[in-house]
Amino acid sequence: PTIYFITPTYPRREQAAELTRLGQTLMHVPNLHWIVADDNQACNDMVTKLLKKFGIPFTHIASPMPEIYRKAETIPRGVANRRAALNWIRKNVKSGVFYFGDDDNTFDLELFDEIRDTKKVSMFPVGLIGDYAVSSPVLKEGKIIGFFDSWPSKRKFPVDMAGFAVNIELLLSHPNASMPYKAGYEEDQFLRSLGVTIGDIEPKGKSCTQILVWHTQTTKKPVPVLKFRTRPDNSLRELYEE
Ligand code: UGA
Ligand code: MN
């Protein structure tokens, strides 16, 4: 089966570095299609050019976050663009497995071997998430019976976006399945909308004993607004920050 790897991304000064590191990981994965979903009015040229360098099959689509959510107290990041990627899959794909791989996470190549044969939904540990070092399903006698996560918050599936993979036939059989614009509850409500039950979930990552994906985060800095001072002859004198 082909893995459809969905990456929401947005313009900021760290973006090219994140996508370069991720693209150079994905170059090692056979039979993978990269869906890069730009949180932007239109596809960013810089991103399209970068994606071509890796030589992996990719689709670059754009779908901006609606303005009302940008002003929210806790912003639901990457929802509009992940929704657009799911719609692209619904229109263009009949079978395979999809996975949400944020542009700043770190992926072990073994993860791809583990999730490729997902029958319905598979789940596995994610490292460096929340207040604990790991978020993971809890198993008893090989079956998932619960979850270990630093923020359960009445969620049926207290898991991170990077902690599950889904068979595309399950998505196609739930045409109304969708991700909510509700920060913190995107994963749980999306999985519920797919009709997932705890008994359906296939543990991966060697029965959830291995961390094969990390929720790494890059320190962010805003792009400074730089202005020029010019000499009387109009030549450049210096840059200064406003
Ligand atoms: C955590 C979860 O791991 C994400 O899966 C979840 O989407 C996010 O919280 C959330 O719901 O807020 P975190 O590291 O805190 O992730 O968030 P980011 O890495 O900043 O964003 C998650 C993804 O959305 C990234 O791929 C990022 O490029 C993208 N994003 C972020 C956008 O597309 N637009 C934005 O305005 C911000
Ligand atoms: Mn992140």
Short mmCIF file of C-alpha atoms and ligand atoms in Angstrom, two decimals:
data_model
loop_
_atom_site.label_atom_id
_atom_site.label_comp_id
_atom_site.label_asym_id
_atom_site.label_seq_id
_atom_site.Cartn_x
_atom_site.Cartn_y
_atom_site.Cartn_z
CA PRO A 1 0.00 0.00 0.00
CA THR A 2 1.02 3.58 -0.67
CA ILE A 3 1.44 5.87 2.32
CA TYR A 4 -0.14 9.32 1.84
CA PHE A 5 1.85 11.55 4.16
CA ILE A 6 -0.12 14.73 4.93
CA THR A 7 1.95 17.71 6.04
CA PRO A 8 0.26 20.96 7.02
CA THR A 9 2.70 23.85 6.67
CA TYR A 10 2.62 27.64 6.85
CA PRO A 11 4.93 30.52 5.98
CA ARG A 12 7.42 31.59 8.64
CA ARG A 13 11.16 31.94 8.63
CA GLU A 14 11.78 28.36 9.89
CA GLN A 15 9.70 26.77 7.11
CA ALA A 16 12.41 25.99 4.54
CA ALA A 17 14.59 24.37 7.21
CA GLU A 18 11.71 22.22 8.49
CA LEU A 19 10.67 21.06 5.03
CA THR A 20 14.25 20.32 3.99
CA ARG A 21 14.79 18.07 7.00
CA LEU A 22 11.45 16.34 6.50
CA GLY A 23 11.87 15.95 2.72
CA GLN A 24 15.28 14.38 3.20
CA THR A 25 13.72 11.84 5.59
CA LEU A 26 10.88 11.03 3.17
CA MET A 27 13.40 10.48 0.33
CA HIS A 28 14.29 7.20 2.05
CA VAL A 29 10.71 5.87 2.04
CA PRO A 30 9.49 3.77 -0.89
CA ASN A 31 5.91 4.03 -2.16
CA LEU A 32 5.06 7.29 -0.45
CA HIS A 33 3.05 10.24 -1.75
CA TRP A 34 3.64 13.53 0.07
CA ILE A 35 0.63 15.85 0.34
CA VAL A 36 1.92 19.25 1.38
CA ALA A 37 -1.02 21.37 2.48
CA ASP A 38 -0.14 25.03 2.59
CA ASP A 39 -1.92 27.30 5.07
CA ASN A 40 -1.86 30.06 2.51
CA GLN A 41 -4.07 31.81 -0.07
CA ALA A 42 -2.12 30.10 -2.86
CA CYS A 43 0.71 27.59 -3.16
CA ASN A 44 3.93 29.22 -2.09
CA ASP A 45 6.48 29.13 -4.97
CA MET A 46 9.40 28.71 -2.61
CA VAL A 47 7.75 25.58 -1.20
CA THR A 48 6.93 24.12 -4.65
CA LYS A 49 10.54 24.61 -5.77
CA LEU A 50 11.85 23.00 -2.62
CA LEU A 51 9.52 20.00 -2.99
CA LYS A 52 10.77 19.33 -6.54
CA LYS A 53 14.33 18.95 -5.25
CA PHE A 54 13.58 15.77 -3.30
CA GLY A 55 12.36 13.73 -6.28
CA ILE A 56 9.47 12.22 -4.33
CA PRO A 57 5.91 12.13 -5.69
CA PHE A 58 4.07 15.05 -4.13
CA THR A 59 0.92 17.14 -4.35
CA HIS A 60 1.05 20.74 -3.19
CA ILE A 61 -2.31 22.26 -2.28
CA ALA A 62 -3.30 25.47 -0.52
CA SER A 63 -6.11 26.12 1.93
CA PRO A 64 -5.82 29.04 4.35
CA MET A 65 -7.06 29.07 7.93
CA PRO A 66 -10.26 31.17 8.07
CA GLU A 67 -9.51 34.58 9.65
CA ILE A 68 -11.88 34.06 12.60
CA TYR A 69 -9.70 31.22 13.92
CA ARG A 70 -6.45 33.20 13.67
CA LYS A 71 -7.87 35.54 16.30
CA ALA A 72 -8.92 32.72 18.64
CA GLU A 73 -7.31 32.44 22.07
CA THR A 74 -6.00 28.96 21.28
CA ILE A 75 -5.64 28.67 17.53
CA PRO A 76 -6.66 25.40 15.84
CA ARG A 77 -3.49 25.00 13.79
CA GLY A 78 -3.36 23.09 10.54
CA VAL A 79 -7.08 22.25 10.33
CA ALA A 80 -8.17 23.96 7.08
CA ASN A 81 -5.16 22.54 5.25
CA ARG A 82 -5.50 19.01 6.68
CA ARG A 83 -9.19 19.07 5.68
CA ALA A 84 -8.17 20.06 2.14
CA ALA A 85 -5.71 17.15 2.04
CA LEU A 86 -8.44 14.73 3.13
CA ASN A 87 -10.71 16.07 0.40
CA TRP A 88 -7.92 15.59 -2.14
CA ILE A 89 -7.59 11.96 -1.01
CA ARG A 90 -11.35 11.45 -1.25
CA LYS A 91 -11.31 12.70 -4.84
CA ASN A 92 -8.13 11.05 -6.08
CA VAL A 93 -7.33 7.89 -4.12
CA LYS A 94 -9.05 4.50 -3.73
CA SER A 95 -6.76 2.68 -1.31
CA GLY A 96 -3.69 3.04 0.87
CA VAL A 97 -2.95 4.51 4.27
CA PHE A 98 -2.74 8.14 5.37
CA TYR A 99 -0.81 9.73 8.18
CA PHE A 100 -0.57 13.31 9.50
CA GLY A 101 3.11 14.26 9.64
CA ASP A 102 3.63 17.83 10.87
CA ASP A 103 6.52 19.68 9.25
CA ASP A 104 8.46 20.01 12.52
CA ASN A 105 8.23 16.44 13.85
CA THR A 106 11.01 13.81 13.67
CA PHE A 107 10.32 10.43 12.06
CA ASP A 108 12.21 7.14 12.37
CA LEU A 109 12.18 5.28 9.02
CA GLU A 110 10.86 2.18 10.83
CA LEU A 111 7.59 4.06 11.41
CA PHE A 112 6.72 3.70 7.74
CA ASP A 113 7.15 -0.11 7.77
CA GLU A 114 4.95 -0.27 10.84
CA ILE A 115 2.01 1.82 9.57
CA ARG A 116 1.96 0.64 5.95
CA ASP A 117 -0.30 -2.38 6.61
CA THR A 118 -2.83 -0.49 8.77
CA LYS A 119 -6.18 -2.25 8.28
CA LYS A 120 -8.42 0.40 9.89
CA VAL A 121 -6.60 2.58 12.42
CA SER A 122 -3.23 1.99 14.01
CA MET A 123 -1.78 3.78 17.03
CA PHE A 124 1.69 4.04 18.55
CA PRO A 125 3.75 6.11 21.02
CA VAL A 126 4.81 9.71 20.32
CA GLY A 127 7.86 11.07 22.10
CA LEU A 128 8.45 14.53 23.56
CA ILE A 129 4.82 15.51 23.83
CA GLY A 130 3.00 17.47 26.50
CA ASP A 131 4.25 17.37 30.08
CA TYR A 132 5.31 13.73 29.92
CA ALA A 133 8.12 12.41 27.75
CA VAL A 134 5.69 10.23 25.83
CA SER A 135 2.04 9.82 24.92
CA SER A 136 1.08 6.21 24.22
CA PRO A 137 -1.67 3.65 24.07
CA VAL A 138 -1.61 1.26 27.05
CA LEU A 139 -1.78 -2.45 26.23
CA LYS A 140 -2.89 -5.54 28.11
CA GLU A 141 -2.32 -8.95 26.55
CA GLY A 142 -1.62 -7.35 23.18
CA LYS A 143 -4.81 -5.25 23.12
CA ILE A 144 -5.15 -1.51 23.60
CA ILE A 145 -7.10 -0.89 26.82
CA GLY A 146 -6.40 2.79 27.46
CA PHE A 147 -4.05 5.74 26.98
CA PHE A 148 -1.20 7.42 28.80
CA ASP A 149 -1.19 11.15 28.01
CA SER A 150 -0.49 14.26 30.08
CA TRP A 151 -3.73 15.92 28.92
CA PRO A 152 -6.61 13.39 28.89
CA SER A 153 -9.32 16.09 29.16
CA LYS A 154 -12.36 13.87 28.70
CA ARG A 155 -11.08 12.76 25.32
CA LYS A 156 -12.06 9.25 24.22
CA PHE A 157 -8.79 9.08 22.25
CA PRO A 158 -6.22 11.24 24.07
CA VAL A 159 -3.60 10.95 21.33
CA ASP A 160 -1.48 13.34 19.26
CA MET A 161 -1.94 13.91 15.54
CA ALA A 162 1.35 12.03 14.98
CA GLY A 163 0.18 9.00 16.99
CA PHE A 164 -2.14 7.29 14.51
CA ALA A 165 -2.50 6.18 10.89
CA VAL A 166 -5.71 5.43 9.00
CA ASN A 167 -6.64 3.13 6.12
CA ILE A 168 -8.09 5.16 3.24
CA GLU A 169 -11.01 2.77 2.79
CA LEU A 170 -12.15 3.69 6.31
CA LEU A 171 -12.06 7.38 5.32
CA LEU A 172 -13.99 6.69 2.11
CA SER A 173 -16.65 4.74 4.00
CA HIS A 174 -17.24 7.77 6.27
CA PRO A 175 -17.96 10.63 3.87
CA ASN A 176 -18.91 12.98 6.72
CA ALA A 177 -15.77 12.34 8.79
CA SER A 178 -14.04 15.65 9.49
CA MET A 179 -11.59 17.46 11.72
CA PRO A 180 -13.07 20.22 13.95
CA TYR A 181 -11.72 23.74 14.36
CA LYS A 182 -11.37 23.07 18.09
CA ALA A 183 -7.85 23.35 19.49
CA GLY A 184 -6.91 20.29 21.48
CA TYR A 185 -9.80 18.15 20.28
CA GLU A 186 -8.90 17.75 16.58
CA GLU A 187 -7.57 14.19 16.90
CA ASP A 188 -10.30 12.89 19.22
CA GLN A 189 -13.23 14.26 17.24
CA PHE A 190 -11.73 13.25 13.91
CA LEU A 191 -11.25 9.65 15.10
CA ARG A 192 -14.79 9.59 16.54
CA SER A 193 -16.16 10.88 13.25
CA LEU A 194 -14.52 7.85 11.59
CA GLY A 195 -16.53 5.61 13.90
CA VAL A 196 -13.39 4.22 15.53
CA THR A 197 -13.81 2.05 18.61
CA ILE A 198 -11.02 1.09 20.98
CA GLY A 199 -11.30 -2.54 19.85
CA ASP A 200 -10.54 -1.52 16.23
CA ILE A 201 -7.15 -0.03 17.01
CA GLU A 202 -4.04 -1.92 15.88
CA PRO A 203 -1.03 -1.27 18.12
CA LYS A 204 2.16 -0.52 16.18
CA GLY A 205 5.69 0.41 17.17
CA LYS A 206 6.46 -3.18 18.26
CA SER A 207 3.30 -3.33 20.40
CA CYS A 208 3.78 0.30 21.49
CA THR A 209 7.16 -0.41 23.07
CA GLN A 210 9.10 1.85 20.68
CA ILE A 211 9.05 5.57 20.00
CA LEU A 212 9.30 6.04 16.23
CA VAL A 213 8.07 9.65 16.05
CA TRP A 214 8.90 12.67 18.18
CA HIS A 215 6.93 15.87 18.58
CA THR A 216 10.01 18.05 18.24
CA GLN A 217 9.57 21.82 18.14
CA THR A 218 11.80 24.45 16.64
CA THR A 219 12.30 27.69 18.56
CA LYS A 220 10.38 30.33 16.66
CA LYS A 221 11.27 33.94 16.19
CA PRO A 222 9.30 36.52 14.25
CA VAL A 223 10.86 37.95 11.13
CA PRO A 224 12.14 41.42 12.13
CA VAL A 225 10.94 44.42 10.16
CA LEU A 226 14.11 45.85 8.65
CA LYS A 227 14.43 49.32 7.18
CA PHE A 228 17.30 51.01 5.36
CA ARG A 229 18.92 54.31 6.13
CA THR A 230 20.36 55.85 3.03
CA ARG A 231 23.20 58.30 2.49
CA PRO A 232 22.48 61.66 0.87
CA ASP A 233 23.66 60.10 -2.43
CA ASN A 234 20.96 57.43 -1.92
CA SER A 235 23.46 54.57 -1.43
CA LEU A 236 22.72 52.03 1.27
CA ARG A 237 24.09 52.93 4.67
CA GLU A 238 22.78 50.36 7.12
CA LEU A 239 19.89 48.17 8.11
CA TYR A 240 18.05 48.88 11.29
CA GLU A 241 15.28 47.12 13.14
CA GLU A 242 12.13 49.11 13.80
C1 UGA B 1 0.30 20.19 18.29
C2 UGA B 1 -0.10 18.88 17.62
O1 UGA B 1 0.99 17.98 17.61
C3 UGA B 1 -0.52 19.18 16.18
O2 UGA B 1 -0.76 17.98 15.49
C4 UGA B 1 -1.73 20.07 16.25
O3 UGA B 1 -2.12 20.41 14.95
C5 UGA B 1 -1.37 21.32 17.00
O4 UGA B 1 -0.80 21.05 18.29
C6 UGA B 1 -2.61 22.16 17.25
O5 UGA B 1 -3.69 21.64 17.14
O6 UGA B 1 -2.49 23.29 17.60
P1 UGA B 1 2.29 21.94 17.82
O7 UGA B 1 3.71 21.51 17.68
O8 UGA B 1 1.86 22.58 19.07
O9 UGA B 1 1.37 20.68 17.54
O10 UGA B 1 1.84 22.86 16.60
P2 UGA B 1 2.63 23.30 15.28
O11 UGA B 1 3.75 22.38 14.98
O12 UGA B 1 2.91 24.75 15.39
O13 UGA B 1 1.50 23.11 14.19
C7 UGA B 1 1.04 21.84 13.78
C8 UGA B 1 1.09 21.73 12.25
O14 UGA B 1 0.22 22.72 11.68
C9 UGA B 1 2.47 21.99 11.67
O15 UGA B 1 2.71 21.11 10.59
C10 UGA B 1 2.41 23.43 11.18
O16 UGA B 1 3.24 23.69 10.07
C11 UGA B 1 0.94 23.60 10.82
N1 UGA B 1 0.43 24.97 11.04
C12 UGA B 1 0.72 25.66 12.19
C13 UGA B 1 -0.34 25.56 10.07
O17 UGA B 1 -0.59 24.97 9.01
N2 UGA B 1 -0.79 26.85 10.27
C14 UGA B 1 -0.51 27.56 11.40
O18 UGA B 1 -0.93 28.74 11.52
C15 UGA B 1 0.27 26.95 12.38
MN MN B 2 4.78 20.97 16.04
#
